[in-house]
mmCIF file with all atom_site columns, C-alpha atoms in Angstrom:
data_model
loop_
_atom_site.group_PDB
_atom_site.id
_atom_site.type_symbol
_atom_site.label_atom_id
_atom_site.label_alt_id
_atom_site.label_comp_id
_atom_site.label_asym_id
_atom_site.label_entity_id
_atom_site.label_seq_id
_atom_site.pdbx_PDB_ins_code
_atom_site.Cartn_x
_atom_site.Cartn_y
_atom_site.Cartn_z
_atom_site.occupancy
_atom_site.B_iso_or_equiv
_atom_site.pdbx_formal_charge
_atom_site.auth_seq_id
_atom_site.auth_comp_id
_atom_site.auth_asym_id
_atom_site.auth_atom_id
_atom_site.pdbx_PDB_model_num
ATOM 1   C CA . MET A 1 1   ? 86.616 82.858 104.352 1.00 88.00 ? 202 MET A CA 1
ATOM 2   C CA . GLN A 1 2   ? 90.271 83.808 104.347 1.00 90.00 ? 203 GLN A CA 1
ATOM 3   C CA . ASP A 1 3   ? 91.253 80.146 103.764 1.00 86.00 ? 204 ASP A CA 1
ATOM 4   C CA . GLU A 1 4   ? 89.081 80.093 100.636 1.00 85.00 ? 205 GLU A CA 1
ATOM 5   C CA . LEU A 1 5   ? 90.602 83.323 99.308  1.00 86.00 ? 206 LEU A CA 1
ATOM 6   C CA . ASN A 1 6   ? 94.111 82.042 100.078 1.00 87.00 ? 207 ASN A CA 1
ATOM 7   C CA . GLN A 1 7   ? 93.360 78.862 98.110  1.00 84.00 ? 208 GLN A CA 1
ATOM 8   C CA . PHE A 1 8   ? 92.355 80.964 95.088  1.00 83.00 ? 209 PHE A CA 1
ATOM 9   C CA . GLU A 1 9   ? 95.637 82.828 95.348  1.00 85.00 ? 210 GLU A CA 1
ATOM 10  C CA . ARG A 1 10  ? 97.741 79.653 95.707  1.00 85.00 ? 211 ARG A CA 1
ATOM 11  C CA . SER A 1 11  ? 95.999 78.040 92.734  1.00 81.00 ? 212 SER A CA 1
ATOM 12  C CA . GLN A 1 12  ? 96.298 81.207 90.634  1.00 82.00 ? 213 GLN A CA 1
ATOM 13  C CA . VAL A 1 13  ? 92.718 80.934 89.391  1.00 79.00 ? 214 VAL A CA 1
ATOM 14  C CA . TRP A 1 14  ? 92.006 84.656 89.211  1.00 82.00 ? 215 TRP A CA 1
ATOM 15  C CA . HIS A 1 15  ? 93.547 88.053 88.659  1.00 83.00 ? 216 HIS A CA 1
ATOM 16  C CA . LEU A 1 16  ? 92.254 91.265 90.199  1.00 86.00 ? 217 LEU A CA 1
ATOM 17  C CA . VAL A 1 17  ? 91.415 93.764 87.432  1.00 90.00 ? 218 VAL A CA 1
ATOM 18  C CA . PRO A 1 18  ? 89.355 96.950 87.172  1.00 92.00 ? 219 PRO A CA 1
ATOM 19  C CA . ARG A 1 19  ? 85.680 96.335 86.400  1.00 90.00 ? 220 ARG A CA 1
ATOM 20  C CA . PRO A 1 20  ? 85.100 96.452 82.626  1.00 89.00 ? 221 PRO A CA 1
ATOM 21  C CA . ASN A 1 21  ? 82.217 98.603 81.378  1.00 89.00 ? 222 ASN A CA 1
ATOM 22  C CA . ASP A 1 22  ? 81.668 96.672 78.147  1.00 87.00 ? 223 ASP A CA 1
ATOM 23  C CA . ARG A 1 23  ? 81.512 93.120 79.589  1.00 83.00 ? 224 ARG A CA 1
ATOM 24  C CA . SER A 1 24  ? 78.970 91.288 81.717  1.00 82.00 ? 225 SER A CA 1
ATOM 25  C CA . VAL A 1 25  ? 80.098 90.687 85.294  1.00 86.00 ? 226 VAL A CA 1
ATOM 26  C CA . ILE A 1 26  ? 78.818 87.745 87.356  1.00 87.00 ? 227 ILE A CA 1
ATOM 27  C CA . SER A 1 27  ? 77.979 88.301 91.013  1.00 89.00 ? 228 SER A CA 1
ATOM 28  C CA . THR A 1 28  ? 79.255 86.050 93.799  1.00 90.00 ? 229 THR A CA 1
ATOM 29  C CA . LYS A 1 29  ? 78.028 85.130 97.247  1.00 92.00 ? 230 LYS A CA 1
ATOM 30  C CA . TRP A 1 30  ? 79.398 83.350 100.281 1.00 93.00 ? 231 TRP A CA 1
ATOM 31  C CA . VAL A 1 31  ? 77.857 79.995 101.226 1.00 92.00 ? 232 VAL A CA 1
ATOM 32  C CA . PHE A 1 32  ? 78.442 78.712 104.759 1.00 93.00 ? 233 PHE A CA 1
ATOM 33  C CA . ARG A 1 33  ? 78.025 75.156 106.038 1.00 90.00 ? 234 ARG A CA 1
ATOM 34  C CA . ASN A 1 34  ? 78.431 73.822 109.571 1.00 91.00 ? 235 ASN A CA 1
ATOM 35  C CA . LYS A 1 35  ? 80.643 70.745 109.915 1.00 87.00 ? 236 LYS A CA 1
ATOM 36  C CA . LEU A 1 36  ? 79.416 68.621 112.817 1.00 89.00 ? 237 LEU A CA 1
ATOM 37  C CA . HIS A 1 37  ? 81.098 66.210 115.211 1.00 87.00 ? 238 HIS A CA 1
ATOM 38  C CA . GLU A 1 38  ? 79.511 62.806 115.818 1.00 87.00 ? 239 GLU A CA 1
ATOM 39  C CA . ASP A 1 39  ? 77.755 64.192 118.904 1.00 90.00 ? 240 ASP A CA 1
ATOM 40  C CA . GLY A 1 40  ? 76.192 67.050 116.905 1.00 86.00 ? 241 GLY A CA 1
ATOM 41  C CA . THR A 1 41  ? 78.464 69.861 118.063 1.00 91.00 ? 242 THR A CA 1
ATOM 42  C CA . ILE A 1 42  ? 79.844 72.236 115.446 1.00 89.00 ? 243 ILE A CA 1
ATOM 43  C CA . THR A 1 43  ? 83.514 71.529 114.712 1.00 88.00 ? 244 THR A CA 1
ATOM 44  C CA . ARG A 1 44  ? 83.974 74.303 112.157 1.00 86.00 ? 245 ARG A CA 1
ATOM 45  C CA . ILE A 1 45  ? 82.141 76.448 109.662 1.00 88.00 ? 246 ILE A CA 1
ATOM 46  C CA . LYS A 1 46  ? 83.143 75.986 106.017 1.00 87.00 ? 247 LYS A CA 1
ATOM 47  C CA . ALA A 1 47  ? 82.929 78.988 103.718 1.00 88.00 ? 248 ALA A CA 1
ATOM 48  C CA . ARG A 1 48  ? 82.742 78.785 99.914  1.00 87.00 ? 249 ARG A CA 1
ATOM 49  C CA . LEU A 1 49  ? 82.674 81.638 97.434  1.00 87.00 ? 250 LEU A CA 1
ATOM 50  C CA . VAL A 1 50  ? 80.326 80.717 94.580  1.00 85.00 ? 251 VAL A CA 1
ATOM 51  C CA . VAL A 1 51  ? 79.291 82.572 91.449  1.00 83.00 ? 252 VAL A CA 1
ATOM 52  C CA . GLN A 1 52  ? 75.637 83.256 90.811  1.00 83.00 ? 253 GLN A CA 1
ATOM 53  C CA . GLY A 1 53  ? 75.469 81.607 87.402  1.00 74.00 ? 254 GLY A CA 1
ATOM 54  C CA . PHE A 1 54  ? 71.702 82.090 87.139  1.00 77.00 ? 255 PHE A CA 1
ATOM 55  C CA . SER A 1 55  ? 72.408 85.637 85.925  1.00 73.00 ? 256 SER A CA 1
ATOM 56  C CA . GLN A 1 56  ? 73.982 84.265 82.742  1.00 74.00 ? 257 GLN A CA 1
ATOM 57  C CA . GLU A 1 57  ? 72.109 83.428 79.553  1.00 74.00 ? 258 GLU A CA 1
ATOM 58  C CA . GLU A 1 58  ? 72.848 80.330 77.493  1.00 74.00 ? 259 GLU A CA 1
ATOM 59  C CA . GLY A 1 59  ? 74.189 81.178 74.046  1.00 74.00 ? 260 GLY A CA 1
ATOM 60  C CA . ILE A 1 60  ? 75.178 84.682 75.154  1.00 69.00 ? 261 ILE A CA 1
ATOM 61  C CA . ASP A 1 61  ? 77.352 84.200 78.233  1.00 68.00 ? 262 ASP A CA 1
ATOM 62  C CA . TYR A 1 62  ? 78.129 80.484 77.801  1.00 71.00 ? 263 TYR A CA 1
ATOM 63  C CA . ASP A 1 63  ? 77.656 77.568 75.414  1.00 73.00 ? 264 ASP A CA 1
ATOM 64  C CA . GLU A 1 64  ? 78.071 74.530 77.659  1.00 73.00 ? 265 GLU A CA 1
ATOM 65  C CA . THR A 1 65  ? 78.429 73.627 81.317  1.00 72.00 ? 266 THR A CA 1
ATOM 66  C CA . PHE A 1 66  ? 80.297 70.905 83.159  1.00 68.00 ? 267 PHE A CA 1
ATOM 67  C CA . ALA A 1 67  ? 80.154 69.789 86.775  1.00 69.00 ? 268 ALA A CA 1
ATOM 68  C CA . THR A 1 68  ? 82.038 66.822 88.179  1.00 70.00 ? 269 THR A CA 1
ATOM 69  C CA . VAL A 1 69  ? 79.917 64.674 90.456  1.00 74.00 ? 270 VAL A CA 1
ATOM 70  C CA . ALA A 1 70  ? 80.443 61.224 91.904  1.00 76.00 ? 271 ALA A CA 1
ATOM 71  C CA . ILE A 1 71  ? 77.769 58.804 90.721  1.00 84.00 ? 272 ILE A CA 1
ATOM 72  C CA . LEU A 1 72  ? 76.648 56.518 93.551  1.00 88.00 ? 273 LEU A CA 1
ATOM 73  C CA . GLU A 1 73  ? 76.488 53.452 91.270  1.00 91.00 ? 274 GLU A CA 1
ATOM 74  C CA . ALA A 1 74  ? 80.112 54.012 90.216  1.00 89.00 ? 275 ALA A CA 1
ATOM 75  C CA . ILE A 1 75  ? 81.214 54.181 93.848  1.00 88.00 ? 276 ILE A CA 1
ATOM 76  C CA . ARG A 1 76  ? 79.321 50.966 94.651  1.00 93.00 ? 277 ARG A CA 1
ATOM 77  C CA . LEU A 1 77  ? 80.925 49.255 91.655  1.00 94.00 ? 278 LEU A CA 1
ATOM 78  C CA . LEU A 1 78  ? 84.382 50.388 92.785  1.00 92.00 ? 279 LEU A CA 1
ATOM 79  C CA . ILE A 1 79  ? 83.832 49.053 96.324  1.00 93.00 ? 280 ILE A CA 1
ATOM 80  C CA . THR A 1 80  ? 82.464 45.752 94.992  1.00 95.00 ? 281 THR A CA 1
ATOM 81  C CA . PHE A 1 81  ? 85.394 45.321 92.621  1.00 96.00 ? 282 PHE A CA 1
ATOM 82  C CA . ALA A 1 82  ? 87.917 46.220 95.349  1.00 95.00 ? 283 ALA A CA 1
ATOM 83  C CA . ALA A 1 83  ? 86.350 43.697 97.732  1.00 95.00 ? 284 ALA A CA 1
ATOM 84  C CA . HIS A 1 84  ? 86.361 40.982 95.053  1.00 96.00 ? 285 HIS A CA 1
ATOM 85  C CA . MET A 1 85  ? 90.019 41.645 94.147  1.00 95.00 ? 286 MET A CA 1
ATOM 86  C CA . GLU A 1 86  ? 90.935 42.114 97.839  1.00 95.00 ? 287 GLU A CA 1
ATOM 87  C CA . PHE A 1 87  ? 92.248 45.630 97.215  1.00 95.00 ? 288 PHE A CA 1
ATOM 88  C CA . THR A 1 88  ? 92.654 48.129 100.019 1.00 93.00 ? 289 THR A CA 1
ATOM 89  C CA . LEU A 1 89  ? 90.701 51.376 99.620  1.00 91.00 ? 290 LEU A CA 1
ATOM 90  C CA . HIS A 1 90  ? 91.570 54.611 101.365 1.00 90.00 ? 291 HIS A CA 1
ATOM 91  C CA . GLN A 1 91  ? 89.374 57.659 101.877 1.00 84.00 ? 292 GLN A CA 1
ATOM 92  C CA . MET A 1 92  ? 90.594 61.223 101.562 1.00 79.00 ? 293 MET A CA 1
ATOM 93  C CA . ASP A 1 93  ? 88.957 64.580 101.999 1.00 73.00 ? 294 ASP A CA 1
ATOM 94  C CA . VAL A 1 94  ? 89.480 67.152 99.273  1.00 70.00 ? 295 VAL A CA 1
ATOM 95  C CA . LYS A 1 95  ? 89.625 70.683 100.603 1.00 67.00 ? 296 LYS A CA 1
ATOM 96  C CA . SER A 1 96  ? 89.171 72.446 97.262  1.00 66.00 ? 297 SER A CA 1
ATOM 97  C CA . THR A 1 97  ? 89.037 71.501 93.612  1.00 66.00 ? 298 THR A CA 1
ATOM 98  C CA . PHE A 1 98  ? 89.438 73.484 90.433  1.00 63.00 ? 299 PHE A CA 1
ATOM 99  C CA . LEU A 1 99  ? 88.770 72.742 86.809  1.00 58.00 ? 300 LEU A CA 1
ATOM 100 C CA . ASN A 1 100 ? 91.913 71.211 85.375  1.00 60.00 ? 301 ASN A CA 1
ATOM 101 C CA . GLY A 1 101 ? 92.164 73.265 82.228  1.00 66.00 ? 302 GLY A CA 1
ATOM 102 C CA . TYR A 1 102 ? 92.238 76.728 80.799  1.00 72.00 ? 303 TYR A CA 1
ATOM 103 C CA . LEU A 1 103 ? 89.235 78.768 79.724  1.00 73.00 ? 304 LEU A CA 1
ATOM 104 C CA . LYS A 1 104 ? 89.240 80.222 76.223  1.00 77.00 ? 305 LYS A CA 1
ATOM 105 C CA . GLU A 1 105 ? 86.927 83.013 77.328  1.00 77.00 ? 306 GLU A CA 1
ATOM 106 C CA . GLU A 1 106 ? 87.455 85.785 79.822  1.00 81.00 ? 307 GLU A CA 1
ATOM 107 C CA . VAL A 1 107 ? 85.071 85.592 82.775  1.00 82.00 ? 308 VAL A CA 1
ATOM 108 C CA . PHE A 1 108 ? 84.559 88.550 85.105  1.00 86.00 ? 309 PHE A CA 1
ATOM 109 C CA . VAL A 1 109 ? 83.152 88.132 88.601  1.00 86.00 ? 310 VAL A CA 1
ATOM 110 C CA . LYS A 1 110 ? 82.597 90.593 91.406  1.00 86.00 ? 311 LYS A CA 1
#
């Protein structure tokens, strides 16, 4: 959990402020996932702090949403193309990702 909070601090994605009375505040919760070794033993437990967006209302709290996801067909196409062109592909694990941009709105979470 501390690693996740440290990543927020390093990325400067939030500022601690007093709770506003006149604005809606979104709740958060911790989500835990066990990372397993090949033999099924737990290697580590990953912790992620996520906002509970279901408490928001479209048109009031937000206008649009965006979530980056890898489409399986695109990955297959990339591998096929790389094999055909004899490219070398490398895999990497991403520890944390953040939206590459600035929000126009202020968002408050607790």
